[in-house]
PDB file of C-alpha atoms in Angstrom:
ATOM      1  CA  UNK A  20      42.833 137.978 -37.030  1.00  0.00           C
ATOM      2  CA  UNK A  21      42.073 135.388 -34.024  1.00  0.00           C
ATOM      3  CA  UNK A  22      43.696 132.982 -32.577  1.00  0.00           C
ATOM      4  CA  UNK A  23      41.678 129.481 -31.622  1.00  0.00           C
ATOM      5  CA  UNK A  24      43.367 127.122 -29.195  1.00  0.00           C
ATOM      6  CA  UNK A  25      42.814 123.358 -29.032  1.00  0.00           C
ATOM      7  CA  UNK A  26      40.788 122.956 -25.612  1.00  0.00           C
ATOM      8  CA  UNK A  27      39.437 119.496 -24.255  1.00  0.00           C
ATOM      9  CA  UNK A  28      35.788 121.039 -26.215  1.00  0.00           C
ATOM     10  CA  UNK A  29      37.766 121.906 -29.143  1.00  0.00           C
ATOM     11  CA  UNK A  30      39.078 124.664 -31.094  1.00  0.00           C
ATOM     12  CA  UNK A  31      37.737 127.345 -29.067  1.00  0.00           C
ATOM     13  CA  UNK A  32      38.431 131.305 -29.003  1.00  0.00           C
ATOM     14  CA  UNK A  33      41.921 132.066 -27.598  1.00  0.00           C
ATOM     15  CA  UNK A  34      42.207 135.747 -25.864  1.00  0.00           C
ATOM     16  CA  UNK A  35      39.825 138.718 -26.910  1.00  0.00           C
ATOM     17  CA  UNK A  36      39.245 138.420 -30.349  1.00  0.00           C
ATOM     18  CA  UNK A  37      36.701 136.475 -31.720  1.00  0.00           C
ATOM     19  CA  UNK A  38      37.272 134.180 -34.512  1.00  0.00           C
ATOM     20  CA  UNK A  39      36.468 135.846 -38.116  1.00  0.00           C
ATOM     21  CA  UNK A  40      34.473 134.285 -40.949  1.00  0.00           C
ATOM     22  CA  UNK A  41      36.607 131.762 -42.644  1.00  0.00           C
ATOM     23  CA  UNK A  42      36.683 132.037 -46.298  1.00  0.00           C
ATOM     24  CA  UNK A  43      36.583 129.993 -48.527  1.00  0.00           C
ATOM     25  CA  UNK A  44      33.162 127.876 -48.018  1.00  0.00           C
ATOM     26  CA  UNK A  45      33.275 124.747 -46.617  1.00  0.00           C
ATOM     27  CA  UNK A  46      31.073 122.533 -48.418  1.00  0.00           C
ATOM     28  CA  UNK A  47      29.862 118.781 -48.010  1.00  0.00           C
ATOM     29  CA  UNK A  48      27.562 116.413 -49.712  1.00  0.00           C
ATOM     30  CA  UNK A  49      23.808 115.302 -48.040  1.00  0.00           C
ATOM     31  CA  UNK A  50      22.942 112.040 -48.849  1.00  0.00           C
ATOM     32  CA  UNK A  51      19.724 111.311 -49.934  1.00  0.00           C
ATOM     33  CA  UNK A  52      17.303 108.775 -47.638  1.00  0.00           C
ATOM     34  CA  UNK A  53      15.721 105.720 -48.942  1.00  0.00           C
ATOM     35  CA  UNK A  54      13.133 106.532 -51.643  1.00  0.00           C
ATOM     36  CA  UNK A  55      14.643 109.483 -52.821  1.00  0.00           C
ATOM     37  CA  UNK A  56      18.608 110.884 -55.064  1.00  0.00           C
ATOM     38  CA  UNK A  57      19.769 113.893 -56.535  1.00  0.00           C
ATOM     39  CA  UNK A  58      17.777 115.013 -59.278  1.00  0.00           C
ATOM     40  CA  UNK A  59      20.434 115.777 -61.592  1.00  0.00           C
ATOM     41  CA  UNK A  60      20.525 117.382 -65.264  1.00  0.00           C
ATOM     42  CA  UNK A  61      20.958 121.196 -64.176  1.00  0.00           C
ATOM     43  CA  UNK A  62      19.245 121.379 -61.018  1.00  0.00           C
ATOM     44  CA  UNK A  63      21.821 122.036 -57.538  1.00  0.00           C
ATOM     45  CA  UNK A  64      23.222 118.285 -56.249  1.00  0.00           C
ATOM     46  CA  UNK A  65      22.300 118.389 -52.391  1.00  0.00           C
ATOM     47  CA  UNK A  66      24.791 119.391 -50.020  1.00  0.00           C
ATOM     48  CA  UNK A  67      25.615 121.777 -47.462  1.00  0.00           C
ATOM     49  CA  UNK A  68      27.982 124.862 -47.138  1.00  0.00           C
ATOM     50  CA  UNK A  69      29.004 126.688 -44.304  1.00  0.00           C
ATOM     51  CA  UNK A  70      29.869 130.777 -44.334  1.00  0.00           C
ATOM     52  CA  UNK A  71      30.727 131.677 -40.706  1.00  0.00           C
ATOM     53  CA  UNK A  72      27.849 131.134 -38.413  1.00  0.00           C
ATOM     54  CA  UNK A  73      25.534 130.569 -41.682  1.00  0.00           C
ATOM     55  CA  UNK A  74      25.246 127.142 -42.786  1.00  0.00           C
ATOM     56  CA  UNK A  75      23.295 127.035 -47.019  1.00  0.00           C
ATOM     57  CA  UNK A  76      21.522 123.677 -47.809  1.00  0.00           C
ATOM     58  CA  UNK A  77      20.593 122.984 -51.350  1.00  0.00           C
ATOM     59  CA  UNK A  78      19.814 120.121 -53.507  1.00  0.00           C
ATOM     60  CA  UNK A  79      16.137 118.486 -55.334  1.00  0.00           C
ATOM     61  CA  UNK A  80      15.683 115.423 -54.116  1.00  0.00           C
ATOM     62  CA  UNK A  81      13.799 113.203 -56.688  1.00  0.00           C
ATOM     63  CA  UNK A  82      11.769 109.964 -55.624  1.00  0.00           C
ATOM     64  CA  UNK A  83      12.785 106.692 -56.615  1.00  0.00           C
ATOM     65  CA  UNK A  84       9.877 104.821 -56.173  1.00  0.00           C
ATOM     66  CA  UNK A  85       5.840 104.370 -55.330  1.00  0.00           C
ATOM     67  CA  UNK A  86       5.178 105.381 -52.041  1.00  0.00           C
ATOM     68  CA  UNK A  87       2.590 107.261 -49.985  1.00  0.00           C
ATOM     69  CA  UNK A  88       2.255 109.375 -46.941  1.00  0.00           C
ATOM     70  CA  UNK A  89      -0.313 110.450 -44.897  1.00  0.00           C
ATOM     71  CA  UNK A  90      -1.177 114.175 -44.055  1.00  0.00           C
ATOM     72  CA  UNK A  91       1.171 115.483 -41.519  1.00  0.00           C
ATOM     73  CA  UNK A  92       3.260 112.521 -41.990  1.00  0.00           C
ATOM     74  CA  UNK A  93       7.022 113.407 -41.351  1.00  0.00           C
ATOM     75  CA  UNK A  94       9.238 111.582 -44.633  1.00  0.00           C
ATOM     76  CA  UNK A  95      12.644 111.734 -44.155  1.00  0.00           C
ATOM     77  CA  UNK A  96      14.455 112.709 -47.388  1.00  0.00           C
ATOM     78  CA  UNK A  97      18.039 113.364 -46.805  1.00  0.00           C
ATOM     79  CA  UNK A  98      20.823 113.259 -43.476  1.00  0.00           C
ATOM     80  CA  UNK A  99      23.296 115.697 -42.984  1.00  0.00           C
ATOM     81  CA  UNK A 100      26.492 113.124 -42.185  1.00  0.00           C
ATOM     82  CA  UNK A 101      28.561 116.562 -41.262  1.00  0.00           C
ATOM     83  CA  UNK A 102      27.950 117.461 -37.490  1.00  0.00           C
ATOM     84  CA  UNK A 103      29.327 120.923 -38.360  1.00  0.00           C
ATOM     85  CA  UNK A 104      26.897 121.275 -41.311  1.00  0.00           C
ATOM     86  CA  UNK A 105      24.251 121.058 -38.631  1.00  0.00           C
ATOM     87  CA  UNK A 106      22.075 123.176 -37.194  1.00  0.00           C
ATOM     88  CA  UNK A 107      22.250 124.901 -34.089  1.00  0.00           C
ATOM     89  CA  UNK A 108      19.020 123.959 -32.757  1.00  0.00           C
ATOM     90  CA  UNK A 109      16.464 121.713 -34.541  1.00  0.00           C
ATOM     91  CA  UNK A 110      14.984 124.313 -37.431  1.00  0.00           C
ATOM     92  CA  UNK A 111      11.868 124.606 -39.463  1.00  0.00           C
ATOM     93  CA  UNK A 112      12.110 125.901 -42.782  1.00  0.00           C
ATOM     94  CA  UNK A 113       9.613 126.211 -45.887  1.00  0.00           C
ATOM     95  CA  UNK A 114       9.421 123.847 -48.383  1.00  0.00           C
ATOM     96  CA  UNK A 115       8.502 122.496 -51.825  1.00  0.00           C
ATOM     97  CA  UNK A 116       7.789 119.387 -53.263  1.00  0.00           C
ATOM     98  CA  UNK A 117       5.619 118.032 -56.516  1.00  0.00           C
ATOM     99  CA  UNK A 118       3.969 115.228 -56.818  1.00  0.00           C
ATOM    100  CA  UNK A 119       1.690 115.695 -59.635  1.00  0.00           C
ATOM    101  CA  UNK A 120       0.731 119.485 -58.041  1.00  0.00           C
ATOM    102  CA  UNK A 121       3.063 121.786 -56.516  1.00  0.00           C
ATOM    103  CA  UNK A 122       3.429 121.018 -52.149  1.00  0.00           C
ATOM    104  CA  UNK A 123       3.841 123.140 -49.466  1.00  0.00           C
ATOM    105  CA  UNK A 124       5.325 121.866 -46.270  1.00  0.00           C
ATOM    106  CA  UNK A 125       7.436 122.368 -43.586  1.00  0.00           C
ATOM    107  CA  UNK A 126      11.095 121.077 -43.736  1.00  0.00           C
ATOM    108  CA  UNK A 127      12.537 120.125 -40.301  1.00  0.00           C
ATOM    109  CA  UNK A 128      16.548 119.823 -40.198  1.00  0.00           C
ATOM    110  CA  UNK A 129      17.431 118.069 -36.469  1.00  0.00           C
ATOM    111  CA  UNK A 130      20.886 119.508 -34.696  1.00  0.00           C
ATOM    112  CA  UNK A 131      20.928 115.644 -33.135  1.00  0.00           C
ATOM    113  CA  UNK A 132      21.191 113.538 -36.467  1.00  0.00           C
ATOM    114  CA  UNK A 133      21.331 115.595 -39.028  1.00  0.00           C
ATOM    115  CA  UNK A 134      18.061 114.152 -40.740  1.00  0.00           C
ATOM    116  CA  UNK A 135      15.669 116.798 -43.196  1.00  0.00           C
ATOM    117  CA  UNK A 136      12.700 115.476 -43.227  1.00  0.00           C
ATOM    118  CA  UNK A 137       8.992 116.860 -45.147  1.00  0.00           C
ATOM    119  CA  UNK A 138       5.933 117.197 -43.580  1.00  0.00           C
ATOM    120  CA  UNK A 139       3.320 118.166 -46.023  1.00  0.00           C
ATOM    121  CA  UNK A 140      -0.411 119.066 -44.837  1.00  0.00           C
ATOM    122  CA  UNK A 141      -1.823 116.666 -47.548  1.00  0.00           C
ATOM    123  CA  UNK A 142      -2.001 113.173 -47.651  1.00  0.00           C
ATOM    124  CA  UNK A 143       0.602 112.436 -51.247  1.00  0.00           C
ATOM    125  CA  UNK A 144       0.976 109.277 -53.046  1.00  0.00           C
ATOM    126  CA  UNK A 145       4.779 109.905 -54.785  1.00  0.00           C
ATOM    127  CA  UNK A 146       5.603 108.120 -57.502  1.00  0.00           C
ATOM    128  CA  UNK A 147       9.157 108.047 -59.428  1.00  0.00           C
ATOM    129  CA  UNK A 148      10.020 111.701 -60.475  1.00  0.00           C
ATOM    130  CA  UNK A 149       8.075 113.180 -57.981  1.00  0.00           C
ATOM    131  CA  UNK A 150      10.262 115.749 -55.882  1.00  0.00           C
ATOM    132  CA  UNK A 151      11.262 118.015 -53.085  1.00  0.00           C
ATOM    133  CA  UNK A 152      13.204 120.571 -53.245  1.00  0.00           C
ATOM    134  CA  UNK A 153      15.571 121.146 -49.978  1.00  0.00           C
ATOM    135  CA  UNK A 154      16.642 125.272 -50.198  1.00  0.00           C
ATOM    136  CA  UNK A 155      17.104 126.657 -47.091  1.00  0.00           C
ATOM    137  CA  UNK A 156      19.608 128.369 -44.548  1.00  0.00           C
ATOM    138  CA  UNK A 157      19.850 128.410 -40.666  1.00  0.00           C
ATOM    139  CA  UNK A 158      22.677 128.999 -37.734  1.00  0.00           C
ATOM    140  CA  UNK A 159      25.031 126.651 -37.612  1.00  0.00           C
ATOM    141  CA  UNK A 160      25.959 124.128 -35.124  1.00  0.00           C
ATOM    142  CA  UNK A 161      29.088 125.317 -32.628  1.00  0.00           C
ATOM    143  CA  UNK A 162      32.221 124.478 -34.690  1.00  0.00           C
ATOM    144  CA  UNK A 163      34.239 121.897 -33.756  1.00  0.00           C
ATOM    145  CA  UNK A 164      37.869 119.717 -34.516  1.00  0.00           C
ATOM    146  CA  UNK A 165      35.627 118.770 -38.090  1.00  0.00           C
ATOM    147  CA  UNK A 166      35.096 121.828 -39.108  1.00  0.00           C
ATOM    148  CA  UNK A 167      38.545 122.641 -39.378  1.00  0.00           C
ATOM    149  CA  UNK A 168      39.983 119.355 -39.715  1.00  0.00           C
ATOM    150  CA  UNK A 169      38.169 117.140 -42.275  1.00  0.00           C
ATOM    151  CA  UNK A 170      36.685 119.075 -44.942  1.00  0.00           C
ATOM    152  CA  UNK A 171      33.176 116.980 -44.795  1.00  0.00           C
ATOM    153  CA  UNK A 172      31.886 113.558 -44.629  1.00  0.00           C
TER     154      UNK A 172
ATOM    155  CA  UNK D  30      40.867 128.282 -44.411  1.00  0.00           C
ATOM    156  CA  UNK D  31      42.815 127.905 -41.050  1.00  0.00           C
ATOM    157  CA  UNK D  32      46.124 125.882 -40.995  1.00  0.00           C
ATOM    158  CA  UNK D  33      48.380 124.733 -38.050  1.00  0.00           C
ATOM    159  CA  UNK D  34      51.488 126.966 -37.630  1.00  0.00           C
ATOM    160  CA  UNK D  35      52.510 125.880 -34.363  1.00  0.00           C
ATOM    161  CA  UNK D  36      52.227 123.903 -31.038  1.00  0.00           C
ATOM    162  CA  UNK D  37      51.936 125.039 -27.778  1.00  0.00           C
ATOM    163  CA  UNK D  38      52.679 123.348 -24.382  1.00  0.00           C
ATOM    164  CA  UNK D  39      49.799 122.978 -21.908  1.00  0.00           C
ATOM    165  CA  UNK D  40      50.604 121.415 -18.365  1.00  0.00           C
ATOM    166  CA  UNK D  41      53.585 119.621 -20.385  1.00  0.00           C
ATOM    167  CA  UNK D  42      51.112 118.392 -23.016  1.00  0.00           C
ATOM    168  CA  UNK D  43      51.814 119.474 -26.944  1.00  0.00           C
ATOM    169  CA  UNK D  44      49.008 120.559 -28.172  1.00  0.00           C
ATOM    170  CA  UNK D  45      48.551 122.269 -31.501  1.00  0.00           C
ATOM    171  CA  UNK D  46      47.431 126.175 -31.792  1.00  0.00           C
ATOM    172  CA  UNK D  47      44.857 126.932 -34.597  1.00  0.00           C
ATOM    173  CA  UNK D  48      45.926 130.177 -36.301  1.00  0.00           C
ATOM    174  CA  UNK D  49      43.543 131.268 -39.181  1.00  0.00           C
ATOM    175  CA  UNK D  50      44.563 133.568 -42.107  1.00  0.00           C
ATOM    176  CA  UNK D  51      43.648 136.756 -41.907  1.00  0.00           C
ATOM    177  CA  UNK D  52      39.489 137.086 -43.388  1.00  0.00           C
ATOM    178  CA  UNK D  53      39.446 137.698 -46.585  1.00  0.00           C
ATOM    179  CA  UNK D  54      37.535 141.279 -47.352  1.00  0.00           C
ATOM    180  CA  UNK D  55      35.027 140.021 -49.933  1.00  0.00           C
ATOM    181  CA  UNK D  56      33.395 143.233 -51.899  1.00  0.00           C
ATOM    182  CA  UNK D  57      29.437 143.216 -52.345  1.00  0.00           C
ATOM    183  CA  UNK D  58      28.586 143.702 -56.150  1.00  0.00           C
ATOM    184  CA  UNK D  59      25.356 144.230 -57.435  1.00  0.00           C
ATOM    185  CA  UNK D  60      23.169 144.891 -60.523  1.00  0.00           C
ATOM    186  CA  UNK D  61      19.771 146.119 -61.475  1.00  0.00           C
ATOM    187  CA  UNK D  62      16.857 143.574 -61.941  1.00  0.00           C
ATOM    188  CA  UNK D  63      14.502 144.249 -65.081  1.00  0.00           C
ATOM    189  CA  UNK D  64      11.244 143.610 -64.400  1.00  0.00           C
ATOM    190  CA  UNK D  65       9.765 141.135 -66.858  1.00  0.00           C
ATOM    191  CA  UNK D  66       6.375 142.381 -69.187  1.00  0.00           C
ATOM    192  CA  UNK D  67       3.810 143.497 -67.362  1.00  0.00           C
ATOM    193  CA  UNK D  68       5.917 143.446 -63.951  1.00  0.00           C
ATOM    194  CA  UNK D  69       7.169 146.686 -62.227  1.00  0.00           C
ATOM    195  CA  UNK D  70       8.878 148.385 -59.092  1.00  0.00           C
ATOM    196  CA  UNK D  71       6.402 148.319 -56.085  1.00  0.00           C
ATOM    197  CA  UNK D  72       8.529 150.595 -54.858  1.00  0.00           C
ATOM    198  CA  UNK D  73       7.566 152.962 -51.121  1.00  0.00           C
ATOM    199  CA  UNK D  74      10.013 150.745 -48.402  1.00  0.00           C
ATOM    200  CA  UNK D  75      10.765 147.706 -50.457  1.00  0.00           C
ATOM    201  CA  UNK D  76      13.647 146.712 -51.709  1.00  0.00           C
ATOM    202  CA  UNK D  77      13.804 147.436 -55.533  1.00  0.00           C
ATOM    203  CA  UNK D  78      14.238 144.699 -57.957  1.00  0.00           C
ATOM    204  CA  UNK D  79      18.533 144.219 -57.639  1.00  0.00           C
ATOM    205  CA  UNK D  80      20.611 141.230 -57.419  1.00  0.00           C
ATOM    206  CA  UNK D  81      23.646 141.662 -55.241  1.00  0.00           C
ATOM    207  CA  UNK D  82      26.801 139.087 -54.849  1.00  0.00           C
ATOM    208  CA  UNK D  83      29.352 138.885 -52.479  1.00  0.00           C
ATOM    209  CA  UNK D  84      31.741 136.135 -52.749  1.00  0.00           C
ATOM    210  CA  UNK D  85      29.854 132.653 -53.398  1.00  0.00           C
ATOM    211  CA  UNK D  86      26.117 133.959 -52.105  1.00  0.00           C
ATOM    212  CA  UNK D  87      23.726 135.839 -54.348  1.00  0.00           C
ATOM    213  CA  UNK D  88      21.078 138.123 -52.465  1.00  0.00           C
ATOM    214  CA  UNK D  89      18.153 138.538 -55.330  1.00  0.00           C
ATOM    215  CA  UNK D  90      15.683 141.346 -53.960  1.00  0.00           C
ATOM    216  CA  UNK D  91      12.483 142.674 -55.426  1.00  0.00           C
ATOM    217  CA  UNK D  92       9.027 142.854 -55.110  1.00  0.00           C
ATOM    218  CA  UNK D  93       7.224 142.986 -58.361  1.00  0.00           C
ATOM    219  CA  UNK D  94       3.432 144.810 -59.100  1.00  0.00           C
ATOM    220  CA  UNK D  95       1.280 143.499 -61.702  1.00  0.00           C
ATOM    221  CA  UNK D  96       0.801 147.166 -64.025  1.00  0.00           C
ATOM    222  CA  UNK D  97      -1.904 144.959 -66.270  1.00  0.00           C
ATOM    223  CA  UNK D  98      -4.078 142.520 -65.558  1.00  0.00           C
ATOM    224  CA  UNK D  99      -3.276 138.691 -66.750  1.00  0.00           C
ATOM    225  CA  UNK D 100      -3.836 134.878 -65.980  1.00  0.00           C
ATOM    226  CA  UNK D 101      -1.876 132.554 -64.905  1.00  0.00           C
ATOM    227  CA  UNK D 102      -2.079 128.735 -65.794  1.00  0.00           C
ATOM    228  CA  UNK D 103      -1.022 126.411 -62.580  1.00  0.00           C
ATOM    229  CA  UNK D 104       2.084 124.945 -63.262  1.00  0.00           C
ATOM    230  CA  UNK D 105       3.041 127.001 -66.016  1.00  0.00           C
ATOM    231  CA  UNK D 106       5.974 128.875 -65.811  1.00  0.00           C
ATOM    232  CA  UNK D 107       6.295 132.346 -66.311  1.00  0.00           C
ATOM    233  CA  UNK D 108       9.178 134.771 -66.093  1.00  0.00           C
ATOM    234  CA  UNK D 109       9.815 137.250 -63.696  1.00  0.00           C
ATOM    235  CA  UNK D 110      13.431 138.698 -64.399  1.00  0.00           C
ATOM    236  CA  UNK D 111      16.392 137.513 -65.780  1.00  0.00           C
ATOM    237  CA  UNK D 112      19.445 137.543 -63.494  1.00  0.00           C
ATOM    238  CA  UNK D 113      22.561 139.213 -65.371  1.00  0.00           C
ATOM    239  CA  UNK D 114      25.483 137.522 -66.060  1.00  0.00           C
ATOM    240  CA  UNK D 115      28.442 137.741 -63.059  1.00  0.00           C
ATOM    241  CA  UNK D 116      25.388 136.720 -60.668  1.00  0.00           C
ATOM    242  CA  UNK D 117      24.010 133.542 -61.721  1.00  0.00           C
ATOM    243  CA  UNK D 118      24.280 130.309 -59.881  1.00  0.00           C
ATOM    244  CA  UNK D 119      25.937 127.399 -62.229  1.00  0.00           C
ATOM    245  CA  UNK D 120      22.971 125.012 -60.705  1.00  0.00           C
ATOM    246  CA  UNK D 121      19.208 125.810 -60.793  1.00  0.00           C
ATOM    247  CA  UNK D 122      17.649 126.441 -57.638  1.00  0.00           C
ATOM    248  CA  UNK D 123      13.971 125.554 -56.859  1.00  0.00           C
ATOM    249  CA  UNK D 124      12.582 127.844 -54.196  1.00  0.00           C
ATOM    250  CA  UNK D 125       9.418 129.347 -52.778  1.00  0.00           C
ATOM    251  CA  UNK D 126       7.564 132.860 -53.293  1.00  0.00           C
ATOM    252  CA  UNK D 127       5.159 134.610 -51.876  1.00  0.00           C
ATOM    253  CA  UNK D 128       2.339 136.085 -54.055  1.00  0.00           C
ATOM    254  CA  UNK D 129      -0.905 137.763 -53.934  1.00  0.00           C
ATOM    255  CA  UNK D 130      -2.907 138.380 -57.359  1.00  0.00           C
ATOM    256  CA  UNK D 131      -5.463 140.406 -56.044  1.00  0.00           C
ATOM    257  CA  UNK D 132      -3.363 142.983 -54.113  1.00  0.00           C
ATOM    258  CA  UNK D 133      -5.152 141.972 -51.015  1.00  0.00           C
ATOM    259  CA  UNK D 134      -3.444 139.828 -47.972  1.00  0.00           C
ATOM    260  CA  UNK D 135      -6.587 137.375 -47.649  1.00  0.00           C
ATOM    261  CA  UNK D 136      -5.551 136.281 -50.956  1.00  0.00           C
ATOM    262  CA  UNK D 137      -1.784 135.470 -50.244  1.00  0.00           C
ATOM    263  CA  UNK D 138      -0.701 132.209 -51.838  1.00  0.00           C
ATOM    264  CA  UNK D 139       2.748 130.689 -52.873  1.00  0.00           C
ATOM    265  CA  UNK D 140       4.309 129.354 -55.862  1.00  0.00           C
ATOM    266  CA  UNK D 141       7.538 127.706 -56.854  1.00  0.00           C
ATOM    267  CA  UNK D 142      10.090 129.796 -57.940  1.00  0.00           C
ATOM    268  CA  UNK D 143      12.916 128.866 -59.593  1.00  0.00           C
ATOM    269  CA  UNK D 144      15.978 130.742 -60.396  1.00  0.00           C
ATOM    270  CA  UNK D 145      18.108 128.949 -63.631  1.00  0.00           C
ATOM    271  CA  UNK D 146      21.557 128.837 -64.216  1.00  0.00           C
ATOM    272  CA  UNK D 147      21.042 131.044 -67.488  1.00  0.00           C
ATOM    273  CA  UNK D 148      19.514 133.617 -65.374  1.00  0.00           C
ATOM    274  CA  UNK D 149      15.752 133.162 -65.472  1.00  0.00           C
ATOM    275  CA  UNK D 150      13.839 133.852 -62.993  1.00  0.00           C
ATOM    276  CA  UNK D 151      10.014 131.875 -63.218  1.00  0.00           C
ATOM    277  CA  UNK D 152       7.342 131.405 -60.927  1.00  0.00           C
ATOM    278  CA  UNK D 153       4.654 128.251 -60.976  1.00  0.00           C
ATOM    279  CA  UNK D 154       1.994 128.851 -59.270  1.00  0.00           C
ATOM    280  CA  UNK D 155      -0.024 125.777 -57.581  1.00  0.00           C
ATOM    281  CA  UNK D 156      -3.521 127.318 -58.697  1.00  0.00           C
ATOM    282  CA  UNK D 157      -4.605 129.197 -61.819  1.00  0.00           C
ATOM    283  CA  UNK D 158      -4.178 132.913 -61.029  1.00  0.00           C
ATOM    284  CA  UNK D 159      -6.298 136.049 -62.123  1.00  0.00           C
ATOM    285  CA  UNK D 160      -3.906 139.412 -61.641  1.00  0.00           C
ATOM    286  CA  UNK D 161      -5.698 142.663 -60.533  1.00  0.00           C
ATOM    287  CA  UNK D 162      -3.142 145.410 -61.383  1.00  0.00           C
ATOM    288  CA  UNK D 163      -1.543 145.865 -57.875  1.00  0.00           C
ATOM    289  CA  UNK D 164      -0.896 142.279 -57.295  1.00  0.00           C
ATOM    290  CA  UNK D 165       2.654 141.293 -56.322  1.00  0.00           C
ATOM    291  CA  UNK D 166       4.869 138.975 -56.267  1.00  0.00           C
ATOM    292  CA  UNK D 167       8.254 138.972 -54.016  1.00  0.00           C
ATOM    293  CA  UNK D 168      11.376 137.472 -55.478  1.00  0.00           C
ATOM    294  CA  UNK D 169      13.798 138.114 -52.636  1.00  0.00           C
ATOM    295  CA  UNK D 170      16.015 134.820 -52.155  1.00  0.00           C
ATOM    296  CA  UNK D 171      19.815 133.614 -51.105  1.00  0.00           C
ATOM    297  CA  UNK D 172      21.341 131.501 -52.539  1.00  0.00           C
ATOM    298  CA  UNK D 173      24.696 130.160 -53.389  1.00  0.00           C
ATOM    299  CA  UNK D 174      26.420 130.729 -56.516  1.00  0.00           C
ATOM    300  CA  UNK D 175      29.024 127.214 -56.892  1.00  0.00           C
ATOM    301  CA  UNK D 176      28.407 124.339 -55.943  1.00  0.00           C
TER     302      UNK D 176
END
């Protein structure tokens, strides 16, 4: 058991004990960026959920519509609206995508904004159906009032 | 989940006191992985094919040794394991794994991998594949079991 106390930062630690791992998950939806929704049928619906320190984000993203993007090219797919769904520090994670072959990239997730955007080595012309999937983990953002308070955007 | 249970007075200010409920002690299941045909232990130092659950995340370990020699279409799926029942997500994940056909690190490659919500575990690979016995493939993944 801890106690937090409201402090002009927030809910902060109150006294020696630290706060424990809140169960259950909080979970909130990502919204997809221009170009790109959930994928549907059975495959996860994008959102976020924290565990403690550990924040889970999860969804396939599929593209709406023709567009291309140059190798190296950073396409943003998604936002994270929740600052407490956020990471710590901006994060790089692995990444796939298809779009007509299987992609590797890099998946960056920004602590400022929130936005997940794919860089992929290769030059890709997507098309409608075309995907990426957004699996990955990191260390959560400090938590604040919304963590406790709203439940996600 | 935390909930206010009472106020406090700061400098004459009310301000409300966050007291969570005690954690909840959340016990760590877990269940042996079967490799698929043609798929076995590597065994020494790594962890053996099991799939572990505690709460709403799923910890799938493994690392799987070709024991006969195949091929591998790109983009084809092929199963790895099936994930029992008690420790399946309800959503299908899409994911990445690391893989090397020949045994050998100068041949390390990736592949999708995707874990189903009936419990199958397949690989894709981006390439067609030749396995050497002795190639691997490593399955280990979190994810989250609910949406």
């Amino acid at each position: 058991m801890a106690t937090l106390k409201y402090r002009s930062n927030g809910w902060q630690p109150w006294g020696t004990q630290q706060p424990a791992i809140i169960l259950p998950t909080l979970t909130c939806a990502i919204t997809p960026a221009t170009n790109f929704t959930d994928f549907g049928s059975t495959y996860t619906s994008p959102r976020a959920a924290r565990h403690g320190e550990a924040v889970f984000i999860e969804g396939l993203l599929r593209c709406t519509g023709a567009f291309s993007s140059t190798a190296g090219q950073s396409v943003t797919v998604a936002t994270i609206v929740n600052p407490s769904m956020r990471p710590a520090a901006d994060v790089i994670l692995h990444c796939l995508a298809y779009t007509g072959s299987y992609r590797w990239g890099r998946l960056t997730v920004t602590a400022a904004d929130g936005l997940i955007r794919f860089v992929c080595p290769d030059a890709l012309s997507w098309v409608a159906n075309y995907y990426v999937s957004i699996e990955g983990a990191y260390r959560g953002a400090p938590l604040g009032v919304g963590w406790f308070s709203s439940g996600g955007a | 989940m935390a909930v206010l249970e009472r106020w406090d007075e700061v400098a004459g200010e009310r301000r409300p006191v966050m007291v969570p409920t005690a954690p909840t002690v959340v016990p760590i299941t877990s269940a042996a992985l079967t490799p698929a045909s043609g798929w076995i232990d590597y065994g020494g130092n790594y962890a053996a094919p099991m799939v572990y659950r505690q709460g709403d995340v799923i910890f799938i370990e493994g690392l799987l040794k070709r024991e006969s020699t195949t091929t591998w279409t790109a983009a084809t799926a092929y199963n790895l394991t099936t994930v029992p029942v008690g420790f399946r997500a309800t959503q299908a994940k899409l994911l990445l794994a690391v893989y090397t056909g020949s045994s050998s690190n100068a041949a390390l490659a990736w592949a999708r991998m995707t874990v189903n919500e009936t419990g199958g575990v397949y690989a894709y690979s981006a390439v067609d594949v030749s396995w050497s016995v002795g190639g691997w493939i490593s399955i280990d993944a979190v994810i989250r079991a609910v949406p």
